[in-house]
Amino acid sequence: RLERNDLLLVHSDGQTHLIERHCPHARAPLDHASIAEGFLTCPRHGICFDLRTGRPDTPGCAMLQRYPLAYDGDYIGVDC
């Protein structure tokens, strides 16, 4: 949780991403979203987001909020 936002840590194609836990379209939880080839698909509406940029494949849909990560040895933190 960061600034009252629930977050989700996702690992895909050798990269780790920290994103908001809910779809920006209708606040659907993304806990069970499918993830493939660097893209996350909302289980409720099928909107697909690029994990590297947060951009949706649906015009008019808000971007998925991403948070930068900081690495310190075996630890991962939020780079604020």
A tleap script that builds the chain and sets N, CA, C and O, in Angstrom:
source leaprc.protein.ff14SB
mol = sequence {
  NARG LEU GLU ARG ASN ASP LEU LEU LEU VAL
  HIE SER ASP GLY GLN THR HIE LEU ILE GLU
  ARG HIE CYS PRO HIE ALA ARG ALA PRO LEU
  ASP HIE ALA SER ILE ALA GLU GLY PHE LEU
  THR CYS PRO ARG HIE GLY ILE CYS PHE ASP
  LEU ARG THR GLY ARG PRO ASP THR PRO GLY
  CYS ALA MET LEU GLN ARG TYR PRO LEU ALA
  TYR ASP GLY ASP TYR ILE GLY VAL ASP CCYS
}
set mol.1.N position { 0.858 -1.168 0.000 }
set mol.1.CA position { 0.000 0.000 0.000 }
set mol.1.C position { 0.899 1.224 0.000 }
set mol.1.O position { 1.832 1.321 0.796 }
set mol.2.N position { 0.611 2.162 -0.901 }
set mol.2.CA position { 1.378 3.391 -1.016 }
set mol.2.C position { 0.400 4.541 -1.204 }
set mol.2.O position { -0.379 4.550 -2.158 }
set mol.3.N position { 0.440 5.494 -0.310 }
set mol.3.CA position { -0.466 6.642 -0.390 }
set mol.3.C position { -1.922 6.202 -0.557 }
set mol.3.O position { -2.651 6.740 -1.390 }
set mol.4.N position { -2.331 5.227 0.237 }
set mol.4.CA position { -3.702 4.699 0.222 }
set mol.4.C position { -4.050 3.932 -1.047 }
set mol.4.O position { -5.225 3.668 -1.299 }
set mol.5.N position { -3.068 3.572 -1.839 }
set mol.5.CA position { -3.304 2.776 -3.044 }
set mol.5.C position { -2.833 1.349 -2.810 }
set mol.5.O position { -1.714 1.127 -2.346 }
set mol.6.N position { -3.686 0.386 -3.132 }
set mol.6.CA position { -3.269 -1.007 -3.084 }
set mol.6.C position { -2.448 -1.287 -4.327 }
set mol.6.O position { -2.816 -0.877 -5.428 }
set mol.7.N position { -1.332 -1.987 -4.152 }
set mol.7.CA position { -0.402 -2.225 -5.248 }
set mol.7.C position { -0.250 -3.713 -5.527 }
set mol.7.O position { -0.581 -4.560 -4.697 }
set mol.8.N position { 0.259 -4.005 -6.714 }
set mol.8.CA position { 0.468 -5.376 -7.146 }
set mol.8.C position { 1.859 -5.475 -7.755 }
set mol.8.O position { 2.213 -4.695 -8.639 }
set mol.9.N position { 2.640 -6.427 -7.287 }
set mol.9.CA position { 3.982 -6.668 -7.815 }
set mol.9.C position { 3.869 -7.794 -8.836 }
set mol.9.O position { 3.414 -8.891 -8.512 }
set mol.10.N position { 4.287 -7.517 -10.075 }
set mol.10.CA position { 4.116 -8.456 -11.183 }
set mol.10.C position { 5.476 -8.739 -11.816 }
set mol.10.O position { 6.262 -7.823 -12.059 }
set mol.11.N position { 5.741 -10.018 -12.079 }
set mol.11.CA position { 6.975 -10.399 -12.771 }
set mol.11.C position { 6.578 -11.001 -14.117 }
set mol.11.O position { 5.799 -11.953 -14.172 }
set mol.12.N position { 7.115 -10.444 -15.199 }
set mol.12.CA position { 6.790 -10.912 -16.543 }
set mol.12.C position { 7.989 -10.731 -17.453 }
set mol.12.O position { 8.594 -9.660 -17.486 }
set mol.13.N position { 8.329 -11.756 -18.176 }
set mol.13.CA position { 9.417 -11.710 -19.154 }
set mol.13.C position { 10.713 -11.157 -18.569 }
set mol.13.O position { 11.394 -10.351 -19.202 }
set mol.14.N position { 11.047 -11.595 -17.359 }
set mol.14.CA position { 12.304 -11.201 -16.739 }
set mol.14.C position { 12.309 -9.816 -16.124 }
set mol.14.O position { 13.347 -9.359 -15.645 }
set mol.15.N position { 11.173 -9.139 -16.126 }
set mol.15.CA position { 11.086 -7.800 -15.542 }
set mol.15.C position { 10.043 -7.790 -14.428 }
set mol.15.O position { 9.041 -8.503 -14.492 }
set mol.16.N position { 10.294 -6.971 -13.407 }
set mol.16.CA position { 9.361 -6.822 -12.299 }
set mol.16.C position { 8.728 -5.445 -12.386 }
set mol.16.O position { 9.407 -4.448 -12.628 }
set mol.17.N position { 7.417 -5.403 -12.184 }
set mol.17.CA position { 6.658 -4.157 -12.295 }
set mol.17.C position { 5.802 -3.983 -11.048 }
set mol.17.O position { 5.253 -4.951 -10.522 }
set mol.18.N position { 5.693 -2.754 -10.584 }
set mol.18.CA position { 4.810 -2.420 -9.472 }
set mol.18.C position { 3.700 -1.551 -10.045 }
set mol.18.O position { 3.955 -0.469 -10.576 }
set mol.19.N position { 2.460 -2.038 -9.932 }
set mol.19.CA position { 1.313 -1.358 -10.548 }
set mol.19.C position { 0.183 -1.219 -9.535 }
set mol.19.O position { 0.195 -1.845 -8.475 }
set mol.20.N position { -0.792 -0.386 -9.882 }
set mol.20.CA position { -1.977 -0.299 -9.037 }
set mol.20.C position { -2.711 -1.634 -9.098 }
set mol.20.O position { -2.664 -2.328 -10.114 }
set mol.21.N position { -3.380 -1.987 -8.023 }
set mol.21.CA position { -4.030 -3.290 -7.902 }
set mol.21.C position { -5.376 -3.360 -8.615 }
set mol.21.O position { -5.896 -4.454 -8.835 }
set mol.22.N position { -5.944 -2.227 -8.974 }
set mol.22.CA position { -7.263 -2.215 -9.604 }
set mol.22.C position { -7.202 -1.604 -11.003 }
set mol.22.O position { -6.451 -0.662 -11.255 }
set mol.23.N position { -7.995 -2.151 -11.889 }
set mol.23.CA position { -8.086 -1.642 -13.256 }
set mol.23.C position { -8.619 -0.213 -13.221 }
set mol.23.O position { -9.606 0.051 -12.535 }
set mol.24.N position { -7.994 0.711 -13.941 }
set mol.24.CA position { -8.476 2.095 -13.935 }
set mol.24.C position { -9.814 2.265 -14.644 }
set mol.24.O position { -10.454 3.308 -14.506 }
set mol.25.N position { -10.244 1.266 -15.396 }
set mol.25.CA position { -11.511 1.355 -16.134 }
set mol.25.C position { -12.713 1.294 -15.205 }
set mol.25.O position { -13.592 2.153 -15.276 }
set mol.26.N position { -12.764 0.288 -14.332 }
set mol.26.CA position { -13.918 0.149 -13.435 }
set mol.26.C position { -13.513 -0.380 -12.070 }
set mol.26.O position { -14.330 -0.965 -11.358 }
set mol.27.N position { -12.238 -0.175 -11.699 }
set mol.27.CA position { -11.711 -0.564 -10.387 }
set mol.27.C position { -11.793 -2.074 -10.136 }
set mol.27.O position { -11.814 -2.495 -8.980 }
set mol.28.N position { -11.840 -2.887 -11.177 }
set mol.28.CA position { -11.847 -4.344 -11.020 }
set mol.28.C position { -10.490 -4.788 -10.478 }
set mol.28.O position { -9.463 -4.281 -10.929 }
set mol.29.N position { -10.456 -5.720 -9.524 }
set mol.29.CA position { -9.178 -6.201 -8.997 }
set mol.29.C position { -8.383 -6.922 -10.087 }
set mol.29.O position { -8.943 -7.655 -10.901 }
set mol.30.N position { -7.079 -6.702 -10.085 }
set mol.30.CA position { -6.212 -7.311 -11.089 }
set mol.30.C position { -5.428 -8.495 -10.528 }
set mol.30.O position { -4.500 -8.982 -11.173 }
set mol.31.N position { -5.789 -8.959 -9.343 }
set mol.31.CA position { -5.082 -10.066 -8.701 }
set mol.31.C position { -5.039 -11.322 -9.578 }
set mol.31.O position { -4.051 -12.057 -9.551 }
set mol.32.N position { -6.082 -11.572 -10.341 }
set mol.32.CA position { -6.161 -12.776 -11.168 }
set mol.32.C position { -6.099 -12.452 -12.657 }
set mol.32.O position { -6.598 -13.211 -13.488 }
set mol.33.N position { -5.492 -11.335 -12.982 }
set mol.33.CA position { -5.329 -10.955 -14.392 }
set mol.33.C position { -4.380 -11.929 -15.077 }
set mol.33.O position { -3.484 -12.492 -14.447 }
set mol.34.N position { -4.588 -12.117 -16.358 }
set mol.34.CA position { -3.634 -12.942 -17.104 }
set mol.34.C position { -2.477 -12.054 -17.548 }
set mol.34.O position { -2.661 -10.882 -17.876 }
set mol.35.N position { -1.285 -12.637 -17.550 }
set mol.35.CA position { -0.072 -11.904 -17.890 }
set mol.35.C position { 0.698 -12.722 -18.919 }
set mol.35.O position { 0.997 -13.895 -18.697 }
set mol.36.N position { 1.012 -12.093 -20.037 }
set mol.36.CA position { 1.760 -12.777 -21.092 }
set mol.36.C position { 2.519 -11.760 -21.923 }
set mol.36.O position { 1.975 -10.726 -22.312 }
set mol.37.N position { 3.786 -12.065 -22.191 }
set mol.37.CA position { 4.628 -11.272 -23.083 }
set mol.37.C position { 4.637 -9.781 -22.737 }
set mol.37.O position { 4.618 -8.933 -23.630 }
set mol.38.N position { 4.667 -9.463 -21.431 }
set mol.38.CA position { 4.759 -8.075 -20.995 }
set mol.38.C position { 3.435 -7.326 -20.974 }
set mol.38.O position { 3.415 -6.104 -20.824 }
set mol.39.N position { 2.333 -8.047 -21.121 }
set mol.39.CA position { 1.009 -7.427 -21.099 }
set mol.39.C position { 0.134 -8.074 -20.043 }
set mol.39.O position { 0.201 -9.282 -19.816 }
set mol.40.N position { -0.691 -7.254 -19.397 }
set mol.40.CA position { -1.618 -7.709 -18.371 }
set mol.40.C position { -3.029 -7.487 -18.897 }
set mol.40.O position { -3.339 -6.412 -19.411 }
set mol.41.N position { -3.890 -8.503 -18.771 }
set mol.41.CA position { -5.271 -8.398 -19.253 }
set mol.41.C position { -6.229 -8.450 -18.078 }
set mol.41.O position { -6.207 -9.395 -17.290 }
set mol.42.N position { -7.071 -7.428 -17.963 }
set mol.42.CA position { -8.065 -7.351 -16.893 }
set mol.42.C position { -9.036 -8.525 -17.021 }
set mol.42.O position { -9.597 -8.747 -18.094 }
set mol.43.N position { -9.239 -9.281 -15.932 }
set mol.43.CA position { -10.136 -10.431 -16.009 }
set mol.43.C position { -11.612 -10.060 -16.159 }
set mol.43.O position { -12.413 -10.888 -16.595 }
set mol.44.N position { -11.976 -8.848 -15.809 }
set mol.44.CA position { -13.384 -8.461 -15.881 }
set mol.44.C position { -13.775 -7.910 -17.244 }
set mol.44.O position { -14.843 -8.243 -17.757 }
set mol.45.N position { -12.931 -7.074 -17.839 }
set mol.45.CA position { -13.319 -6.402 -19.074 }
set mol.45.C position { -12.462 -6.756 -20.282 }
set mol.45.O position { -12.806 -6.406 -21.410 }
set mol.46.N position { -11.346 -7.447 -20.053 }
set mol.46.CA position { -10.483 -7.840 -21.162 }
set mol.46.C position { -9.582 -6.736 -21.680 }
set mol.46.O position { -8.929 -6.910 -22.709 }
set mol.47.N position { -9.532 -5.600 -20.989 }
set mol.47.CA position { -8.643 -4.516 -21.408 }
set mol.47.C position { -7.215 -4.957 -21.145 }
set mol.47.O position { -6.896 -5.472 -20.074 }
set mol.48.N position { -6.366 -4.748 -22.129 }
set mol.48.CA position { -4.979 -5.185 -22.049 }
set mol.48.C position { -4.076 -3.971 -21.823 }
set mol.48.O position { -4.202 -2.955 -22.507 }
set mol.49.N position { -3.160 -4.088 -20.851 }
set mol.49.CA position { -2.243 -3.002 -20.516 }
set mol.49.C position { -0.807 -3.447 -20.756 }
set mol.49.O position { -0.437 -4.574 -20.427 }
set mol.50.N position { -0.004 -2.564 -21.325 }
set mol.50.CA position { 1.421 -2.792 -21.486 }
set mol.50.C position { 2.067 -2.555 -20.120 }
set mol.50.O position { 1.980 -1.448 -19.589 }
set mol.51.N position { 2.705 -3.559 -19.548 }
set mol.51.CA position { 3.296 -3.424 -18.213 }
set mol.51.C position { 4.458 -2.448 -18.188 }
set mol.51.O position { 4.754 -1.880 -17.136 }
set mol.52.N position { 5.127 -2.235 -19.315 }
set mol.52.CA position { 6.272 -1.316 -19.347 }
set mol.52.C position { 5.835 0.140 -19.347 }
set mol.52.O position { 6.551 1.001 -18.836 }
set mol.53.N position { 4.661 0.427 -19.916 }
set mol.53.CA position { 4.219 1.819 -20.045 }
set mol.53.C position { 2.916 2.121 -19.311 }
set mol.53.O position { 2.650 3.274 -18.972 }
set mol.54.N position { 2.102 1.095 -19.065 }
set mol.54.CA position { 0.783 1.285 -18.466 }
set mol.54.C position { -0.292 1.622 -19.482 }
set mol.54.O position { -1.458 1.783 -19.121 }
set mol.55.N position { 0.087 1.732 -20.758 }
set mol.55.CA position { -0.887 2.099 -21.796 }
set mol.55.C position { -1.878 0.966 -22.067 }
set mol.55.O position { -1.492 -0.197 -22.187 }
set mol.56.N position { -3.178 1.331 -22.162 }
set mol.56.CA position { -4.206 0.338 -22.484 }
set mol.56.C position { -4.334 0.164 -23.990 }
set mol.56.O position { -3.907 1.019 -24.765 }
set mol.57.N position { -4.926 -0.952 -24.394 }
set mol.57.CA position { -5.187 -1.171 -25.816 }
set mol.57.C position { -6.559 -0.650 -26.231 }
set mol.57.O position { -6.958 -0.793 -27.387 }
set mol.58.N position { -7.280 -0.045 -25.290 }
set mol.58.CA position { -8.632 0.453 -25.539 }
set mol.58.C position { -8.637 1.983 -25.506 }
set mol.58.O position { -8.299 2.577 -24.483 }
set mol.59.N position { -9.016 2.625 -26.613 }
set mol.59.CA position { -9.071 4.093 -26.627 }
set mol.59.C position { -10.024 4.624 -25.554 }
set mol.59.O position { -11.098 4.066 -25.331 }
set mol.60.N position { -9.621 5.694 -24.905 }
set mol.60.CA position { -10.460 6.329 -23.894 }
set mol.60.C position { -10.297 5.754 -22.498 }
set mol.60.O position { -10.825 6.315 -21.538 }
set mol.61.N position { -9.578 4.649 -22.365 }
set mol.61.CA position { -9.344 4.059 -21.047 }
set mol.61.C position { -8.113 4.711 -20.424 }
set mol.61.O position { -7.127 4.973 -21.112 }
set mol.62.N position { -8.176 4.966 -19.141 }
set mol.62.CA position { -7.035 5.567 -18.430 }
set mol.62.C position { -5.864 4.602 -18.397 }
set mol.62.O position { -6.031 3.387 -18.500 }
set mol.63.N position { -4.679 5.170 -18.251 }
set mol.63.CA position { -3.474 4.349 -18.146 }
set mol.63.C position { -3.407 3.665 -16.785 }
set mol.63.O position { -3.911 4.191 -15.793 }
set mol.64.N position { -2.792 2.508 -16.745 }
set mol.64.CA position { -2.548 1.782 -15.509 }
set mol.64.C position { -1.406 2.480 -14.774 }
set mol.64.O position { -0.335 2.687 -15.346 }
set mol.65.N position { -1.623 2.837 -13.532 }
set mol.65.CA position { -0.600 3.539 -12.759 }
set mol.65.C position { 0.553 2.606 -12.447 }
set mol.65.O position { 0.345 1.502 -11.942 }
set mol.66.N position { 1.760 3.039 -12.742 }
set mol.66.CA position { 2.980 2.284 -12.470 }
set mol.66.C position { 3.817 3.035 -11.448 }
set mol.66.O position { 3.724 4.258 -11.338 }
set mol.67.N position { 4.635 2.301 -10.701 }
set mol.67.CA position { 5.504 2.902 -9.704 }
set mol.67.C position { 6.931 2.398 -9.949 }
set mol.67.O position { 7.133 1.204 -10.167 }
set mol.68.N position { 7.920 3.299 -9.916 }
set mol.68.CA position { 9.311 2.881 -10.140 }
set mol.68.C position { 9.838 2.058 -8.964 }
set mol.68.O position { 9.510 2.310 -7.805 }
set mol.69.N position { 10.652 1.083 -9.295 }
set mol.69.CA position { 11.236 0.213 -8.275 }
set mol.69.C position { 12.696 0.563 -8.047 }
set mol.69.O position { 13.389 1.024 -8.954 }
set mol.70.N position { 13.154 0.338 -6.820 }
set mol.70.CA position { 14.561 0.514 -6.459 }
set mol.70.C position { 15.051 -0.819 -5.902 }
set mol.70.O position { 14.357 -1.465 -5.118 }
set mol.71.N position { 16.227 -1.216 -6.305 }
set mol.71.CA position { 16.788 -2.489 -5.869 }
set mol.71.C position { 17.976 -2.246 -4.957 }
set mol.71.O position { 18.823 -1.397 -5.233 }
set mol.72.N position { 18.032 -3.009 -3.852 }
set mol.72.CA position { 19.155 -2.927 -2.912 }
set mol.72.C position { 19.472 -4.355 -2.476 }
set mol.72.O position { 18.905 -4.860 -1.507 }
set mol.73.N position { 20.378 -4.992 -3.198 }
set mol.73.CA position { 20.697 -6.384 -2.907 }
set mol.73.C position { 19.499 -7.277 -3.156 }
set mol.73.O position { 18.989 -7.342 -4.275 }
set mol.74.N position { 19.045 -7.971 -2.112 }
set mol.74.CA position { 17.889 -8.860 -2.225 }
set mol.74.C position { 16.559 -8.150 -1.967 }
set mol.74.O position { 15.507 -8.789 -1.959 }
set mol.75.N position { 16.602 -6.851 -1.758 }
set mol.75.CA position { 15.390 -6.104 -1.414 }
set mol.75.C position { 14.910 -5.251 -2.579 }
set mol.75.O position { 15.698 -4.706 -3.353 }
set mol.76.N position { 13.593 -5.157 -2.674 }
set mol.76.CA position { 12.958 -4.292 -3.675 }
set mol.76.C position { 12.143 -3.257 -2.929 }
set mol.76.O position { 11.427 -3.595 -1.987 }
set mol.77.N position { 12.239 -2.009 -3.332 }
set mol.77.CA position { 11.469 -0.946 -2.702 }
set mol.77.C position { 10.883 -0.036 -3.768 }
set mol.77.O position { 11.151 -0.200 -4.958 }
set mol.78.N position { 10.096 0.906 -3.334 }
set mol.78.CA position { 9.509 1.901 -4.244 }
set mol.78.C position { 10.466 3.069 -4.319 }
set mol.78.O position { 10.890 3.602 -3.293 }
set mol.79.N position { 10.806 3.465 -5.528 }
set mol.79.CA position { 11.721 4.572 -5.760 }
set mol.79.C position { 10.917 5.873 -5.847 }
set mol.79.O position { 10.512 6.290 -6.931 }
set mol.80.N position { 10.692 6.507 -4.693 }
set mol.80.CA position { 9.849 7.727 -4.649 }
set mol.80.C position { 10.670 8.964 -4.891 }
set mol.80.O position { 10.133 10.072 -4.890 }
savepdb mol mol.pdb
quit
